PDB file of C-alpha atoms in Angstrom:
ATOM      1  CA  UNK A 203    -108.603 -41.557 187.961  1.00 84.00           C
ATOM      2  CA  UNK A 204    -104.801 -41.321 187.916  1.00 91.00           C
ATOM      3  CA  UNK A 205    -102.520 -43.759 186.083  1.00 94.00           C
ATOM      4  CA  UNK A 206     -98.815 -44.563 186.276  1.00 97.00           C
ATOM      5  CA  UNK A 207     -97.354 -46.106 183.131  1.00 98.00           C
ATOM      6  CA  UNK A 208     -94.145 -47.735 181.923  1.00 98.00           C
ATOM      7  CA  UNK A 209     -93.511 -47.508 178.178  1.00 98.00           C
ATOM      8  CA  UNK A 210     -90.728 -48.884 175.975  1.00 98.00           C
ATOM      9  CA  UNK A 211     -88.579 -47.865 173.074  1.00 98.00           C
ATOM     10  CA  UNK A 212     -87.618 -51.421 172.135  1.00 98.00           C
ATOM     11  CA  UNK A 213     -84.557 -50.998 169.905  1.00 98.00           C
ATOM     12  CA  UNK A 214     -82.529 -53.228 167.654  1.00 98.00           C
ATOM     13  CA  UNK A 215     -79.772 -52.615 165.104  1.00 97.00           C
ATOM     14  CA  UNK A 216     -80.168 -53.959 161.562  1.00 96.00           C
ATOM     15  CA  UNK A 217     -77.477 -53.058 158.987  1.00 95.00           C
ATOM     16  CA  UNK A 218     -76.355 -49.999 161.009  1.00 95.00           C
ATOM     17  CA  UNK A 219     -79.948 -48.786 161.248  1.00 96.00           C
ATOM     18  CA  UNK A 220     -81.847 -48.436 164.520  1.00 97.00           C
ATOM     19  CA  UNK A 221     -85.353 -49.879 164.483  1.00 98.00           C
ATOM     20  CA  UNK A 222     -88.015 -49.701 167.186  1.00 98.00           C
ATOM     21  CA  UNK A 223     -91.266 -51.555 167.804  1.00 98.00           C
ATOM     22  CA  UNK A 224     -94.374 -49.714 166.672  1.00 97.00           C
ATOM     23  CA  UNK A 225     -97.842 -51.229 166.944  1.00 96.00           C
ATOM     24  CA  UNK A 226    -101.440 -50.256 166.374  1.00 94.00           C
ATOM     25  CA  UNK A 227    -103.726 -49.879 169.372  1.00 89.00           C
ATOM     26  CA  UNK A 228    -106.567 -52.347 168.846  1.00 81.00           C
ATOM     27  CA  UNK A 229    -109.401 -51.002 170.987  1.00 73.00           C
ATOM     28  CA  UNK A 230    -112.872 -49.862 170.006  1.00 71.00           C
ATOM     29  CA  UNK A 231    -112.568 -46.274 168.711  1.00 72.00           C
ATOM     30  CA  UNK A 232    -108.756 -46.357 169.129  1.00 71.00           C
ATOM     31  CA  UNK A 233    -106.531 -47.256 166.196  1.00 81.00           C
ATOM     32  CA  UNK A 234    -103.492 -45.029 166.805  1.00 92.00           C
ATOM     33  CA  UNK A 235     -99.877 -46.069 166.372  1.00 95.00           C
ATOM     34  CA  UNK A 236     -98.126 -46.532 169.691  1.00 96.00           C
ATOM     35  CA  UNK A 237     -95.153 -47.942 171.541  1.00 98.00           C
ATOM     36  CA  UNK A 238     -95.393 -50.978 173.828  1.00 97.00           C
ATOM     37  CA  UNK A 239     -96.269 -50.255 177.428  1.00 97.00           C
ATOM     38  CA  UNK A 240     -99.058 -49.467 179.780  1.00 95.00           C
ATOM     39  CA  UNK A 241    -100.378 -49.077 183.266  1.00 96.00           C
ATOM     40  CA  UNK A 242     -98.539 -50.431 186.273  1.00 97.00           C
ATOM     41  CA  UNK A 243    -100.508 -52.551 188.710  1.00 96.00           C
ATOM     42  CA  UNK A 244    -100.817 -51.356 192.311  1.00 94.00           C
ATOM     43  CA  UNK A 245     -97.374 -51.672 193.981  1.00 94.00           C
ATOM     44  CA  UNK A 246     -95.909 -53.408 190.914  1.00 96.00           C
ATOM     45  CA  UNK A 247     -92.158 -52.756 190.554  1.00 96.00           C
ATOM     46  CA  UNK A 248     -91.581 -50.496 187.546  1.00 97.00           C
ATOM     47  CA  UNK A 249     -89.308 -52.797 185.552  1.00 97.00           C
ATOM     48  CA  UNK A 250     -91.559 -55.794 186.256  1.00 97.00           C
ATOM     49  CA  UNK A 251     -94.486 -53.822 184.840  1.00 98.00           C
ATOM     50  CA  UNK A 252     -92.446 -52.725 181.839  1.00 98.00           C
ATOM     51  CA  UNK A 253     -91.433 -56.323 181.085  1.00 98.00           C
ATOM     52  CA  UNK A 254     -95.010 -57.545 181.550  1.00 98.00           C
ATOM     53  CA  UNK A 255     -96.495 -54.900 179.263  1.00 97.00           C
ATOM     54  CA  UNK A 256     -93.905 -55.449 176.506  1.00 97.00           C
ATOM     55  CA  UNK A 257     -94.470 -59.207 176.655  1.00 97.00           C
ATOM     56  CA  UNK A 258     -98.287 -58.966 176.674  1.00 96.00           C
ATOM     57  CA  UNK A 259     -98.359 -56.565 173.743  1.00 95.00           C
ATOM     58  CA  UNK A 260     -95.512 -57.897 171.570  1.00 96.00           C
ATOM     59  CA  UNK A 261     -94.556 -61.402 172.715  1.00 96.00           C
ATOM     60  CA  UNK A 262     -90.972 -60.210 173.257  1.00 97.00           C
ATOM     61  CA  UNK A 263     -88.972 -60.704 176.446  1.00 98.00           C
ATOM     62  CA  UNK A 264     -87.065 -57.629 177.626  1.00 98.00           C
ATOM     63  CA  UNK A 265     -83.439 -58.640 178.169  1.00 98.00           C
ATOM     64  CA  UNK A 266     -81.820 -55.233 178.751  1.00 98.00           C
ATOM     65  CA  UNK A 267     -83.025 -51.854 180.020  1.00 98.00           C
ATOM     66  CA  UNK A 268     -80.739 -48.822 179.724  1.00 97.00           C
ATOM     67  CA  UNK A 269     -80.067 -47.258 183.103  1.00 94.00           C
ATOM     68  CA  UNK A 270     -81.177 -50.307 185.095  1.00 94.00           C
ATOM     69  CA  UNK A 271     -77.671 -50.818 186.473  1.00 93.00           C
ATOM     70  CA  UNK A 272     -78.304 -47.732 188.655  1.00 93.00           C
ATOM     71  CA  UNK A 273     -81.358 -49.335 190.292  1.00 92.00           C
ATOM     72  CA  UNK A 274     -81.626 -49.181 194.092  1.00 93.00           C
ATOM     73  CA  UNK A 275     -84.411 -50.106 196.501  1.00 90.00           C
ATOM     74  CA  UNK A 276     -85.120 -50.113 200.224  1.00 90.00           C
ATOM     75  CA  UNK A 277     -86.216 -53.765 200.491  1.00 88.00           C
ATOM     76  CA  UNK A 278     -85.339 -55.287 203.834  1.00 89.00           C
ATOM     77  CA  UNK A 279     -85.051 -51.979 205.703  1.00 93.00           C
ATOM     78  CA  UNK A 280     -88.740 -51.639 206.638  1.00 93.00           C
ATOM     79  CA  UNK A 281     -90.969 -54.539 205.574  1.00 89.00           C
ATOM     80  CA  UNK A 282     -94.036 -52.255 205.678  1.00 92.00           C
ATOM     81  CA  UNK A 283     -92.682 -49.600 203.300  1.00 93.00           C
ATOM     82  CA  UNK A 284     -90.426 -50.277 200.320  1.00 92.00           C
ATOM     83  CA  UNK A 285     -89.340 -47.851 197.594  1.00 94.00           C
ATOM     84  CA  UNK A 286     -87.371 -48.293 194.376  1.00 95.00           C
ATOM     85  CA  UNK A 287     -85.411 -45.694 192.423  1.00 95.00           C
ATOM     86  CA  UNK A 288     -84.151 -46.048 188.867  1.00 95.00           C
ATOM     87  CA  UNK A 289     -83.257 -44.043 185.802  1.00 95.00           C
ATOM     88  CA  UNK A 290     -85.708 -43.936 182.898  1.00 96.00           C
ATOM     89  CA  UNK A 291     -84.882 -42.445 179.486  1.00 97.00           C
ATOM     90  CA  UNK A 292     -87.546 -39.766 179.997  1.00 97.00           C
ATOM     91  CA  UNK A 293     -90.813 -39.166 181.827  1.00 97.00           C
ATOM     92  CA  UNK A 294     -94.120 -37.606 180.835  1.00 97.00           C
ATOM     93  CA  UNK A 295     -97.148 -36.150 182.535  1.00 96.00           C
ATOM     94  CA  UNK A 296    -100.400 -35.267 180.857  1.00 96.00           C
ATOM     95  CA  UNK A 297    -101.185 -31.613 181.483  1.00 95.00           C
ATOM     96  CA  UNK A 298    -104.550 -31.528 179.730  1.00 95.00           C
ATOM     97  CA  UNK A 299    -106.924 -34.129 178.379  1.00 91.00           C
ATOM     98  CA  UNK A 300    -109.321 -36.879 179.350  1.00 90.00           C
ATOM     99  CA  UNK A 301    -106.808 -39.013 181.304  1.00 88.00           C
ATOM    100  CA  UNK A 302    -104.478 -37.888 184.089  1.00 93.00           C
ATOM    101  CA  UNK A 303    -101.306 -39.935 183.857  1.00 95.00           C
ATOM    102  CA  UNK A 304     -97.598 -39.951 184.527  1.00 97.00           C
ATOM    103  CA  UNK A 305     -95.272 -42.369 182.858  1.00 97.00           C
ATOM    104  CA  UNK A 306     -91.713 -43.370 182.214  1.00 98.00           C
ATOM    105  CA  UNK A 307     -90.114 -44.329 178.916  1.00 98.00           C
ATOM    106  CA  UNK A 308     -87.269 -46.829 178.913  1.00 98.00           C
ATOM    107  CA  UNK A 309     -84.916 -47.834 176.108  1.00 98.00           C
ATOM    108  CA  UNK A 310     -84.822 -51.614 175.924  1.00 98.00           C
ATOM    109  CA  UNK A 311     -83.543 -54.569 174.022  1.00 98.00           C
ATOM    110  CA  UNK A 312     -85.736 -57.647 173.716  1.00 98.00           C
ATOM    111  CA  UNK A 313     -85.727 -61.096 172.185  1.00 98.00           C
ATOM    112  CA  UNK A 314     -88.277 -63.550 170.909  1.00 97.00           C
ATOM    113  CA  UNK A 315     -90.858 -63.662 168.150  1.00 96.00           C
ATOM    114  CA  UNK A 316     -93.337 -60.861 167.556  1.00 95.00           C
ATOM    115  CA  UNK A 317     -96.993 -61.685 168.074  1.00 93.00           C
ATOM    116  CA  UNK A 318     -99.416 -61.182 165.202  1.00 87.00           C
ATOM    117  CA  UNK A 319    -101.941 -59.743 167.662  1.00 87.00           C
ATOM    118  CA  UNK A 320    -101.048 -58.737 171.208  1.00 86.00           C
ATOM    119  CA  UNK A 321    -103.009 -57.578 174.233  1.00 86.00           C
ATOM    120  CA  UNK A 322    -105.129 -54.843 172.611  1.00 86.00           C
ATOM    121  CA  UNK A 323    -102.507 -54.414 169.860  1.00 90.00           C
ATOM    122  CA  UNK A 324    -102.112 -55.483 166.245  1.00 91.00           C
ATOM    123  CA  UNK A 325     -99.724 -54.873 163.338  1.00 94.00           C
ATOM    124  CA  UNK A 326     -96.742 -55.148 165.686  1.00 96.00           C
ATOM    125  CA  UNK A 327     -93.581 -54.444 163.711  1.00 97.00           C
ATOM    126  CA  UNK A 328     -90.037 -53.150 163.645  1.00 98.00           C
ATOM    127  CA  UNK A 329     -89.794 -49.710 162.024  1.00 98.00           C
ATOM    128  CA  UNK A 330     -86.548 -47.883 161.116  1.00 98.00           C
ATOM    129  CA  UNK A 331     -86.080 -44.594 162.972  1.00 97.00           C
ATOM    130  CA  UNK A 332     -86.018 -42.694 159.667  1.00 96.00           C
ATOM    131  CA  UNK A 333     -89.497 -44.055 158.920  1.00 97.00           C
ATOM    132  CA  UNK A 334     -90.774 -43.124 162.395  1.00 97.00           C
ATOM    133  CA  UNK A 335     -89.427 -39.618 161.859  1.00 96.00           C
ATOM    134  CA  UNK A 336     -91.108 -39.402 158.442  1.00 97.00           C
ATOM    135  CA  UNK A 337     -94.440 -40.579 159.886  1.00 96.00           C
ATOM    136  CA  UNK A 338     -94.193 -37.946 162.622  1.00 96.00           C
ATOM    137  CA  UNK A 339     -93.541 -35.224 160.047  1.00 96.00           C
ATOM    138  CA  UNK A 340     -96.356 -36.396 157.725  1.00 96.00           C
ATOM    139  CA  UNK A 341     -99.021 -36.674 160.411  1.00 96.00           C
ATOM    140  CA  UNK A 342     -98.059 -36.735 164.090  1.00 95.00           C
ATOM    141  CA  UNK A 343    -101.696 -37.328 165.044  1.00 94.00           C
ATOM    142  CA  UNK A 344    -101.502 -40.899 163.726  1.00 94.00           C
ATOM    143  CA  UNK A 345     -99.576 -41.666 166.948  1.00 96.00           C
ATOM    144  CA  UNK A 346    -101.286 -41.934 170.329  1.00 94.00           C
ATOM    145  CA  UNK A 347    -101.450 -38.670 172.250  1.00 91.00           C
ATOM    146  CA  UNK A 348     -98.940 -39.778 174.892  1.00 91.00           C
ATOM    147  CA  UNK A 349     -96.502 -41.441 172.509  1.00 96.00           C
ATOM    148  CA  UNK A 350     -96.493 -38.470 170.163  1.00 95.00           C
ATOM    149  CA  UNK A 351     -94.665 -36.452 172.830  1.00 95.00           C
ATOM    150  CA  UNK A 352     -92.450 -39.384 173.805  1.00 97.00           C
ATOM    151  CA  UNK A 353     -91.389 -40.041 170.207  1.00 97.00           C
ATOM    152  CA  UNK A 354     -90.626 -36.355 169.634  1.00 96.00           C
ATOM    153  CA  UNK A 355     -88.408 -36.420 172.738  1.00 97.00           C
ATOM    154  CA  UNK A 356     -86.748 -39.678 171.664  1.00 97.00           C
ATOM    155  CA  UNK A 357     -85.969 -38.455 168.139  1.00 97.00           C
ATOM    156  CA  UNK A 358     -84.591 -35.153 169.448  1.00 95.00           C
ATOM    157  CA  UNK A 359     -82.465 -36.474 172.298  1.00 94.00           C
ATOM    158  CA  UNK A 360     -81.427 -39.865 170.937  1.00 93.00           C
ATOM    159  CA  UNK A 361     -80.665 -38.998 167.307  1.00 85.00           C
ATOM    160  CA  UNK A 362     -80.129 -35.246 166.868  1.00 75.00           C
ATOM    161  CA  UNK A 363     -76.737 -33.749 167.584  1.00 57.00           C
TER     162      UNK A 363
END
């Protein structure tokens, strides 16, 4: 089985500090920390899937996606074959493991009230970047396998000079 995913770094600024949404996966035998996001439905536009996943898992509505102003598609050219192109923050591909997947991470802003429990998620909260970095240093394995790599990339390319 092969999966395509859209995942989010949902950011906000509080007192000159960047915070992101971190949640706990709430599935049987899975309790890892993770970012909002998940599998796209068949032929689902990427940003629609990203917005759906963030809403289902957090209760927040995505109001801004970095890079989305570069979006283009081929709608209307051939009604039997449409393609969209857009700029994510980064992409990943699993190269070993139990699940073969490719995904895109987007940096987003969102509004609304956080859910107490989302779609297969719990303990949904805003966490300062310094805390995320500390958690990664203390024990990176507390994060989901996919998000561990994504968070390392995010911390390196978003916050290191």
